[in-house]
Short mmCIF file of C-alpha atoms and ligand atoms in Angstrom, two decimals:
data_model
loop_
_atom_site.label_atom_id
_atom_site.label_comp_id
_atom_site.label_asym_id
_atom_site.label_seq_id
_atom_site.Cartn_x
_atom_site.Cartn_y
_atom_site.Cartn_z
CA UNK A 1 74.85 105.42 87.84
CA UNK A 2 73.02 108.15 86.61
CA UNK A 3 74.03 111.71 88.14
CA UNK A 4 72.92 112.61 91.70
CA UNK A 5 70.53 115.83 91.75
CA UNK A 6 72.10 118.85 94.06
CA UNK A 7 69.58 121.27 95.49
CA UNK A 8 70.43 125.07 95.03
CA UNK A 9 70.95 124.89 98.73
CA UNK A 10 73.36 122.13 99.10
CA UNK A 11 75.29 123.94 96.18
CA UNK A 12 75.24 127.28 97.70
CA UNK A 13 76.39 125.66 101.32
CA UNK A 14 79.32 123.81 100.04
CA UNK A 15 80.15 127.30 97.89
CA UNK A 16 80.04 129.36 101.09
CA UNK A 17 82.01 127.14 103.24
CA UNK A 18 84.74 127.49 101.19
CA UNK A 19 84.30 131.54 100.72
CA UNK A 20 82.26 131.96 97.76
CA UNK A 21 78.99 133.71 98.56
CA UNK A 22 78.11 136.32 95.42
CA UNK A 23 77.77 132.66 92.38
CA UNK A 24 75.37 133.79 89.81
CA UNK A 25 75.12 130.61 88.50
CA UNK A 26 76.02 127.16 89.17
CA UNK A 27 75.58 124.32 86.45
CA UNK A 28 76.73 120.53 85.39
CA UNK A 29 80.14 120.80 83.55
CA UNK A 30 82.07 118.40 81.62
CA UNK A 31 81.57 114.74 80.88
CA UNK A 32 83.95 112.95 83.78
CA UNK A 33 82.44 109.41 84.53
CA UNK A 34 83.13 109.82 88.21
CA UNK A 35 83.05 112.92 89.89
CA UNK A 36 80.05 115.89 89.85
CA UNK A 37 81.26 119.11 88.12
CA UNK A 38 79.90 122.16 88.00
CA UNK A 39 80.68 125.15 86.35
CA UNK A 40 80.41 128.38 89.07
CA UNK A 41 80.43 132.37 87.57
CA UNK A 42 80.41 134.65 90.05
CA UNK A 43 79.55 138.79 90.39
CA UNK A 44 83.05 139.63 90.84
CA UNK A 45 83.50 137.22 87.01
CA UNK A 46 85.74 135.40 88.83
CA UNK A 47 85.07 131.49 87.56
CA UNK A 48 85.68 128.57 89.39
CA UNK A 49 85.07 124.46 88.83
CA UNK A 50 83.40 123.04 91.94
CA UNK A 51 83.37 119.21 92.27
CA UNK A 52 82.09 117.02 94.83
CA UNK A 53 84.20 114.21 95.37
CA UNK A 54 82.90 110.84 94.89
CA UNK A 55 83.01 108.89 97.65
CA UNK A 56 81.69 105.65 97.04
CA UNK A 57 84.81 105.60 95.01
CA UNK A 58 87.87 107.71 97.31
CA UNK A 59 88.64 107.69 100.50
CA UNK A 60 88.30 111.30 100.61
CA UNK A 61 90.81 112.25 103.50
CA UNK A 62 93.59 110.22 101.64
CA UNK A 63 92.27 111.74 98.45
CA UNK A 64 92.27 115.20 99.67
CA UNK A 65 96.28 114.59 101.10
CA UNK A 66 97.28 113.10 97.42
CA UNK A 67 95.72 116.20 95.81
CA UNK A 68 97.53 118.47 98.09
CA UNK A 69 101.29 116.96 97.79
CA UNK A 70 100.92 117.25 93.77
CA UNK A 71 99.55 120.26 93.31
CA UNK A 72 101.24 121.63 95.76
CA UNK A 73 104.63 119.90 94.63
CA UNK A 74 103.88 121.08 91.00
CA UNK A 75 103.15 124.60 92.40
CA UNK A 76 106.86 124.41 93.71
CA UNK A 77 108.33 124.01 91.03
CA UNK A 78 106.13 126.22 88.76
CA UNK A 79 104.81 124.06 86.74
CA UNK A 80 100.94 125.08 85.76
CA UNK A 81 98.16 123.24 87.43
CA UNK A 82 94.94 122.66 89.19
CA UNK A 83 94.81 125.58 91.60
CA UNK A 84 93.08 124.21 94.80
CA UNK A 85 91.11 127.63 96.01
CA UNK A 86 88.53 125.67 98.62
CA UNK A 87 89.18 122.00 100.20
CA UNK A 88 85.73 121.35 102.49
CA UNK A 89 85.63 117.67 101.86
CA UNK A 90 83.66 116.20 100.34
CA UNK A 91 83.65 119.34 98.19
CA UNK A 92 86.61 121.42 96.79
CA UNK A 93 87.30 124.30 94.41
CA UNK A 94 89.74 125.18 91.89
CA UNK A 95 90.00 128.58 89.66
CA UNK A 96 88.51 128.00 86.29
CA UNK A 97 91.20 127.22 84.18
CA UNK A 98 90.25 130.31 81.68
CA UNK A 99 91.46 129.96 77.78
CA UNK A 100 91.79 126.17 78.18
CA UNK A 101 89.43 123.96 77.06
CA UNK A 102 89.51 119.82 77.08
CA UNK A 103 87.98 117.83 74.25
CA UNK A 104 86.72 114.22 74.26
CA UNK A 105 88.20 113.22 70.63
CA UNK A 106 91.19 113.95 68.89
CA UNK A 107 90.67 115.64 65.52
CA UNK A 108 94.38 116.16 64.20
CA UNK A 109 97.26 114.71 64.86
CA UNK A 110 99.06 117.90 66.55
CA UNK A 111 96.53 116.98 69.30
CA UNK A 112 97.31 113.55 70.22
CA UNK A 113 100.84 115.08 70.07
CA UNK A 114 100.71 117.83 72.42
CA UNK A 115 98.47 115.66 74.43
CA UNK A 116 101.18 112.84 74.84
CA UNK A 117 103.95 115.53 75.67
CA UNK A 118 101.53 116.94 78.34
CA UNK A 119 101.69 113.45 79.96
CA UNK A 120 105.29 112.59 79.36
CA UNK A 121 106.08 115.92 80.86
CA UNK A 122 103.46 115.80 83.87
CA UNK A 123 105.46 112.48 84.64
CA UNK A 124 108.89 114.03 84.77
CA UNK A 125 107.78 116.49 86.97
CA UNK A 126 106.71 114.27 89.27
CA UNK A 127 109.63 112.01 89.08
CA UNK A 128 111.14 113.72 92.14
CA UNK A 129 108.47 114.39 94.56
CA UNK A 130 109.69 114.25 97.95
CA UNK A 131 108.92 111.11 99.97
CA UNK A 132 106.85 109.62 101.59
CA UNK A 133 105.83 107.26 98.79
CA UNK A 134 102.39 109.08 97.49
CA UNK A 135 99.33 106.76 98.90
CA UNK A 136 97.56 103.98 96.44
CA UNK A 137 94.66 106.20 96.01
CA UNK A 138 92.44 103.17 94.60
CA UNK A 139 94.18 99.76 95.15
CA UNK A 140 95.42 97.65 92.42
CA UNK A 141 93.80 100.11 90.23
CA UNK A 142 95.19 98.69 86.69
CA UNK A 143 96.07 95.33 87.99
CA UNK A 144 94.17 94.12 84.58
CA UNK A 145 94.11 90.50 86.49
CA UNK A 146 92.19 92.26 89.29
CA UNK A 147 89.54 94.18 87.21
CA UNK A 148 89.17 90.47 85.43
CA UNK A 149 88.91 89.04 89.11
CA UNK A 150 85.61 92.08 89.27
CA UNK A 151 84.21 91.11 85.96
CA UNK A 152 84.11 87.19 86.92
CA UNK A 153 82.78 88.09 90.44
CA UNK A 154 80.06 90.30 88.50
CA UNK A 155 79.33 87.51 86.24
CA UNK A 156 78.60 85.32 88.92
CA UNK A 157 76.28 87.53 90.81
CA UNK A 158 74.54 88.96 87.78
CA UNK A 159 72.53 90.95 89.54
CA UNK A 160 70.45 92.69 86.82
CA UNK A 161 70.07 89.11 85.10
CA UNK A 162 72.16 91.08 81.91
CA UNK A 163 74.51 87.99 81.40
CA UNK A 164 73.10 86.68 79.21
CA UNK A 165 72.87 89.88 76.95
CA UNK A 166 77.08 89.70 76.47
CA UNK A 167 77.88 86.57 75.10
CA UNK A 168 80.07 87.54 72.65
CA UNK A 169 81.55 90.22 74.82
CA UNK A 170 82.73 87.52 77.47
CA UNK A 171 83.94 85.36 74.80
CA UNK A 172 86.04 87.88 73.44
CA UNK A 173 87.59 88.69 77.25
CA UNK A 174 87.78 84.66 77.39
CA UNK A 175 90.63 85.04 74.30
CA UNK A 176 92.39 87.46 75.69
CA UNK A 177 92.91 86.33 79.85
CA UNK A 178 95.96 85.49 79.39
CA UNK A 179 97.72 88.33 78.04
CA UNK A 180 95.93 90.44 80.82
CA UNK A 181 98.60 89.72 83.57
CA UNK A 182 102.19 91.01 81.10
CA UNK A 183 102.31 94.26 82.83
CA UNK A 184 101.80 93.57 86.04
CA UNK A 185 104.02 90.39 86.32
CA UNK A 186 106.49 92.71 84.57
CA UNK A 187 106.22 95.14 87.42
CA UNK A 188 106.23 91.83 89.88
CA UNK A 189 109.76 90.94 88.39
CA UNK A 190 110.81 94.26 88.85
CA UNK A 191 111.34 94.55 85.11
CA UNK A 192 109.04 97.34 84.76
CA UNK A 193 110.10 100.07 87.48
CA UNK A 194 106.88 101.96 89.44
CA UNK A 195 107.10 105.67 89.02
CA UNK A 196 104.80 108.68 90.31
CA UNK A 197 102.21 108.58 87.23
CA UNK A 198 98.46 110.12 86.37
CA UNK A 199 96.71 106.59 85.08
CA UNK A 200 93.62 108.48 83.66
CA UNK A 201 95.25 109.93 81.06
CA UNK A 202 92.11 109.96 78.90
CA UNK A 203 92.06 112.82 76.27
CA UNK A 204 89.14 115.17 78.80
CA UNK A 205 91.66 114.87 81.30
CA UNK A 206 94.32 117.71 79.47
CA UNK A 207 93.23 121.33 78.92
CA UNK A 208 94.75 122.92 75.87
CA UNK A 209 95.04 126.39 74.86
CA UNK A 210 95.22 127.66 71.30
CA UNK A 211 99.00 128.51 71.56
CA UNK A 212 99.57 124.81 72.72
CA UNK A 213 100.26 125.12 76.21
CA UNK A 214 98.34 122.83 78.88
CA UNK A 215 97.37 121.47 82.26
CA UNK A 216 97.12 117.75 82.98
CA UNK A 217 94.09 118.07 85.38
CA UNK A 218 91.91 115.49 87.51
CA UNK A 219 94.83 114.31 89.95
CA UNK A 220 92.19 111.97 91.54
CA UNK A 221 94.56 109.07 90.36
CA UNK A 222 97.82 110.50 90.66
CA UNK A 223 99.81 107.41 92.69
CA UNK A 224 102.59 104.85 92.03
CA UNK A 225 102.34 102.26 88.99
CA UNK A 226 103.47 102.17 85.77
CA UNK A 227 104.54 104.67 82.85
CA UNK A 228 102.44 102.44 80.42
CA UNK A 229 99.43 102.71 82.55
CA UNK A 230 99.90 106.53 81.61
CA UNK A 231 100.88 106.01 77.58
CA UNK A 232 98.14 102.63 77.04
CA UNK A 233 95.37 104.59 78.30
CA UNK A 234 96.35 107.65 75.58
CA UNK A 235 96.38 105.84 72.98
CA UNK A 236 92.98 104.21 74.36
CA UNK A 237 91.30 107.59 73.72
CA UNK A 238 93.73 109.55 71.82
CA UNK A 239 93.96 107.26 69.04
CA UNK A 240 90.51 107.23 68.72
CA UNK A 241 88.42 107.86 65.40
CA UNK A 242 85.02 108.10 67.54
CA UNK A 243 84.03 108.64 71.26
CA UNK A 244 84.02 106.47 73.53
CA UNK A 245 80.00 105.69 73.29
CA UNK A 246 79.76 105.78 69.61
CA UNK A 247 76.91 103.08 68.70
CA UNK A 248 78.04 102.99 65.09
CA UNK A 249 80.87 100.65 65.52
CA UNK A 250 81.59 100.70 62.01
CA UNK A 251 82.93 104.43 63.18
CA UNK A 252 85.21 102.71 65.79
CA UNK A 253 89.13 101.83 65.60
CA UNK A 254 92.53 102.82 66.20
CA UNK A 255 94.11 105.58 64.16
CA UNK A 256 97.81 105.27 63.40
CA UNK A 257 98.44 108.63 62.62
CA UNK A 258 96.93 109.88 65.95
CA UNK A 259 99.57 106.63 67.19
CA UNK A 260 102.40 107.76 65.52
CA UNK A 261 102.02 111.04 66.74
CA UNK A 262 101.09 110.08 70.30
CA UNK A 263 104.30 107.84 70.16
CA UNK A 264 106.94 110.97 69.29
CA UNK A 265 105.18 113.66 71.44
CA UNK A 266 105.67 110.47 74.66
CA UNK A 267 109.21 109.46 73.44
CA UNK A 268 110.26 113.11 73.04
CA UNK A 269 109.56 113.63 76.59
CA UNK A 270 110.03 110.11 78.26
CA UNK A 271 113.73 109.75 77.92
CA UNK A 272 113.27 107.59 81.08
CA UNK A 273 111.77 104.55 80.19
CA UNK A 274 113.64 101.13 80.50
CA UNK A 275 114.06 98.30 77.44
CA UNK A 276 110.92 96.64 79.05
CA UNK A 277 108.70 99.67 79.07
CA UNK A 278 109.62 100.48 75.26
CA UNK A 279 109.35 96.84 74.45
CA UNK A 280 105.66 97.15 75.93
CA UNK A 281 105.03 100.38 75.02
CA UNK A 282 102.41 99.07 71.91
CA UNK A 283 101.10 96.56 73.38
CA UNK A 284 99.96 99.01 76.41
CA UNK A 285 97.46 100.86 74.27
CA UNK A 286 95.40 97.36 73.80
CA UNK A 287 95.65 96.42 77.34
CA UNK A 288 94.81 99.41 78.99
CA UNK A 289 92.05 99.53 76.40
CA UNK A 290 91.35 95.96 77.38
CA UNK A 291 90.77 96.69 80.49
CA UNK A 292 88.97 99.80 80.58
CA UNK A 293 86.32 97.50 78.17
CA UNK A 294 86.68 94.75 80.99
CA UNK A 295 85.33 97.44 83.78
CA UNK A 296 82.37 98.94 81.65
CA UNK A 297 81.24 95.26 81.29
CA UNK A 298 81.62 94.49 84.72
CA UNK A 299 79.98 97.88 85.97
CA UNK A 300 77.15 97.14 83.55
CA UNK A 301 76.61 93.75 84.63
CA UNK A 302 76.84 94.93 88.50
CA UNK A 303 74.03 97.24 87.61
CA UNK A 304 76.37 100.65 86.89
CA UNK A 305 77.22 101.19 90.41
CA UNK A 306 80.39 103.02 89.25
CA UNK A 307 80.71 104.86 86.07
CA UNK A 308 78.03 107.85 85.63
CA UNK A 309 75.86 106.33 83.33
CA UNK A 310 73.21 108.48 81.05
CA UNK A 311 70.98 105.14 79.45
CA UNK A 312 70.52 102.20 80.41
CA UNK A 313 72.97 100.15 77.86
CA UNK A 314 75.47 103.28 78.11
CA UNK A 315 78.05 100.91 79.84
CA UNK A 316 77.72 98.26 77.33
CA UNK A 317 78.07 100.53 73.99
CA UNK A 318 81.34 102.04 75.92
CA UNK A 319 82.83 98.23 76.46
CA UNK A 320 81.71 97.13 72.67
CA UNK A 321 83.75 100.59 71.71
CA UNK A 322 86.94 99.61 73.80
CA UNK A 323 86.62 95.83 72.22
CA UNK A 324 86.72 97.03 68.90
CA UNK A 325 89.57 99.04 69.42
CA UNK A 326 91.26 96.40 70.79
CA UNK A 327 90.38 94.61 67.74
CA UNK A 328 91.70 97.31 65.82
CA UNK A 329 94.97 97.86 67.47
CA UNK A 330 95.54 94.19 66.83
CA UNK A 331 95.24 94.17 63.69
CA UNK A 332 97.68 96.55 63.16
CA UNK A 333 99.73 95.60 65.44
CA UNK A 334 102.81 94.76 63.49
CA UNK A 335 102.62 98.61 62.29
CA UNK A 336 102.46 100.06 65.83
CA UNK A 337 105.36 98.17 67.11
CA UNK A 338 107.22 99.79 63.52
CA UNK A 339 106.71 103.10 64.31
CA UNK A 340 107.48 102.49 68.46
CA UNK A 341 111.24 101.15 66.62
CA UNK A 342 111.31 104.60 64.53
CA UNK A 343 110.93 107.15 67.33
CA UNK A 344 112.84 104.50 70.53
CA UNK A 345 116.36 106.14 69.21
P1 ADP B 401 86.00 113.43 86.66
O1 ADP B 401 86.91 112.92 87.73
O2 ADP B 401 84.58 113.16 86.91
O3 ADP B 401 86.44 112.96 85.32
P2 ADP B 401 87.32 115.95 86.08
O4 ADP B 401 88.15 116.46 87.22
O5 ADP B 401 88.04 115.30 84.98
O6 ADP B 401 86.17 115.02 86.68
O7 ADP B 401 86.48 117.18 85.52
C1 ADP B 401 85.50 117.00 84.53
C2 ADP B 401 85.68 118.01 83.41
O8 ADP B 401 85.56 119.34 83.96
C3 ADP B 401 87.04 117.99 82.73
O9 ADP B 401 87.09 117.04 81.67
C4 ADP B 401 87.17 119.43 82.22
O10 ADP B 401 86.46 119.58 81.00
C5 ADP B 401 86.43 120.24 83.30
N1 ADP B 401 87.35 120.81 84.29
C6 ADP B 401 87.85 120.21 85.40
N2 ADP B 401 88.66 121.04 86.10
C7 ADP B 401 88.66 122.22 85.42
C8 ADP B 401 89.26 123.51 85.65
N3 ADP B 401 90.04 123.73 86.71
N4 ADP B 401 89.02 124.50 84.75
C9 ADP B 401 88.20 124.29 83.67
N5 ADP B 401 87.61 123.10 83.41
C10 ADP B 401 87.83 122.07 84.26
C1 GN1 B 402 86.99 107.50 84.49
O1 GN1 B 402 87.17 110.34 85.78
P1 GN1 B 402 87.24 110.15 84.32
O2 GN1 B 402 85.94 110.25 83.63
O3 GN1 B 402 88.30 111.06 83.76
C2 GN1 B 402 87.84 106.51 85.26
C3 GN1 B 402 88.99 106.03 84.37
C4 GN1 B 402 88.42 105.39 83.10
C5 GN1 B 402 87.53 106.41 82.40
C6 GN1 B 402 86.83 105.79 81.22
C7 GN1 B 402 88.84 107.17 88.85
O4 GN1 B 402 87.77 108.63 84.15
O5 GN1 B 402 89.78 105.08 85.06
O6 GN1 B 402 89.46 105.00 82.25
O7 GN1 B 402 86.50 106.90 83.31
N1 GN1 B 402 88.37 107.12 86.48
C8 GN1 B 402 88.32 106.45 87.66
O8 GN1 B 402 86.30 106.78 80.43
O9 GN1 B 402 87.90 105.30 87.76
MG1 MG B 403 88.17 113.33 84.28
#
């Protein structure tokens, strides 16, 4: 989907019913796949991020409730967050987090560190949240069975005729069905516990300042599932060599020193997890990579209804990135469940 057009008006409105009426300038900001951003200065040099929500995605009432309870919660206990200044759904504001900035790569491996410790951390401060049990803001959200369920049910419809474009693509999903369902029938068997956890923990989605400190920001999917929802989807991005819609695919694969390092910034702070987590821990980082390549194919073959989208194949070279680092990650496989061994102590 390619990003919706806002009048000066409709920007201006949503500022001013939420108490901002002197914005100099309001523009597009960041590269989220979901939500519109904008960047807001103001006379007074205040700065603020305004987003409207996107709604053909949240409920936004339940979203707005979630949002509330966790940064709210985190505010509680001090812990540094997204400071909601404006909440006029489907708009909402929140300060400008100034001397932070979020990157889409990692480029040393300090980064995928700190960026791993941000998570493990944001998850322990969550652990005790006062009930009730937070709402499933999108349901079954990393059931990887489900989002195969969407990509067969896309298939079948094919409704820009673009099956017959990914071939090879399907194939490769076809080897891999069966290993789809571990986590989830691990959680079923009540091996792998459910805990309060982010699960879009993608690198863009942690502000960093020079001195190391951070904020885990975009709460959108801050409900119930698993820890390895939170540590596969790191090591989907953080462990990356290239972006996530790098054409050259030659650029493409899995890092292990940006995996080594996001394994001891997590285990440093996740003294929580459970024989079955750790045991899965490795593995996580090609399924949730999996899966996020199973949804771009699905949303490209459904005619990118979900993901913002800036050309028309964009979906498709972000799943052929994801399937490569699966690829990658399996090859070295035996070397990522080594250094999970080294740091599990
Ligand atoms: P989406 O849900 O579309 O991914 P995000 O909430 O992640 O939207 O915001 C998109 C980008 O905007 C982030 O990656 C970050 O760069 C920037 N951003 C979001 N909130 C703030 C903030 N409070 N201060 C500064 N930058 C922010
Ligand atoms: C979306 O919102 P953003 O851009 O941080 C998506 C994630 C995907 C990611 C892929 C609510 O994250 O689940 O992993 O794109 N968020 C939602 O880049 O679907
Ligand atoms: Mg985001």
């Amino acid at each position: 989907m390619s990003s919706r057009v806002f009048s000066k008006e409709e920007l201006s409105a949503a500022l001013a019913s939420m108490g901002v009426t002197d914005a100099t300038d309001v523009s597009r900001y960041g590269s989220g796949h979901i939500n519109d951003t904008f960047k807001v200065e103001t006379r007074r040099g205040v700065r603020y991020i305004l987003q409207r929500v996107n709604t053909d995605i949240f409920d936004p009432v339940l979203l707005k409730n979630n949002i509330l309870r966790v940064t709210s919660f985190l505010k509680s206990k001090g812990v540094k967050s997204l400071e909601v200044v404006g909440y006029e759904n489907p708009w909402r504001l929140y300060a400008f987090l100034e001397g932070y900035t979020s990157r889409d790569i990692v480029t040393e491996p300090n980064e995928a560190r700190l960026v791993a410790s941000a998570f493990a951390k944001f998850q322990n401060d969550l652990a005790d949240i006062p009930p009730p049990r937070l709402d499933d803001i999108i349901e079954k959200f990393h059931d990887t069975p489900n989002r195969l369920k969407q990509l067969d049910e896309a298939v079948a419809k094919d409704v820009k005729g673009r099956v017959k474009e990914v071939a090879a693509e399907l194939a490769f999903v076809d080897k891999r069905r069966e290993e789809c369902s571990r986590v989830v029938d691990l959680m079923k068997s009540g091996d792998i516990p459910e805990r309060v956890v982010h699960q879009d923990t993608k690198i863009n989605n942690v502000m960093l300042a020079p001195d190391g400190s951070n904020v885990v920001i975009d709460l959108d999917t801050t409900m119930p599932g698993s820890a390895l929802y939170d540590f596969g989807d790191m090591v989907r991005t953080s462990s990356a060599a290239a972006a996530e819609d790098e054409r050259d695919l030659s650029k493409v694969y899995s890092k292990k020193e940006y995996f080594e390092a996001l394994v001891a910034g997590y285990l440093e702070g996740a003294k929580f997890l459970n024989e079955a987590e750790l045991a899965n821990l490795a593995f996580s980082g090609r399924l949730l990579t999996m899966e996020c390549g199973i949804r771009f194919l699905a949303d490209y073959l459904a005619g990118d209804v979900y993901f913002h989208t800036s050309c028309d194949d964009h979906n498709l070279v972000r799943c052929r990135t994801q399937f490569k680092m699966v690829e990658s990650m399996e090859a070295q496989s035996a070397e990522f469940e080594a250094i999970v061994k080294k740091y599990k102590i």
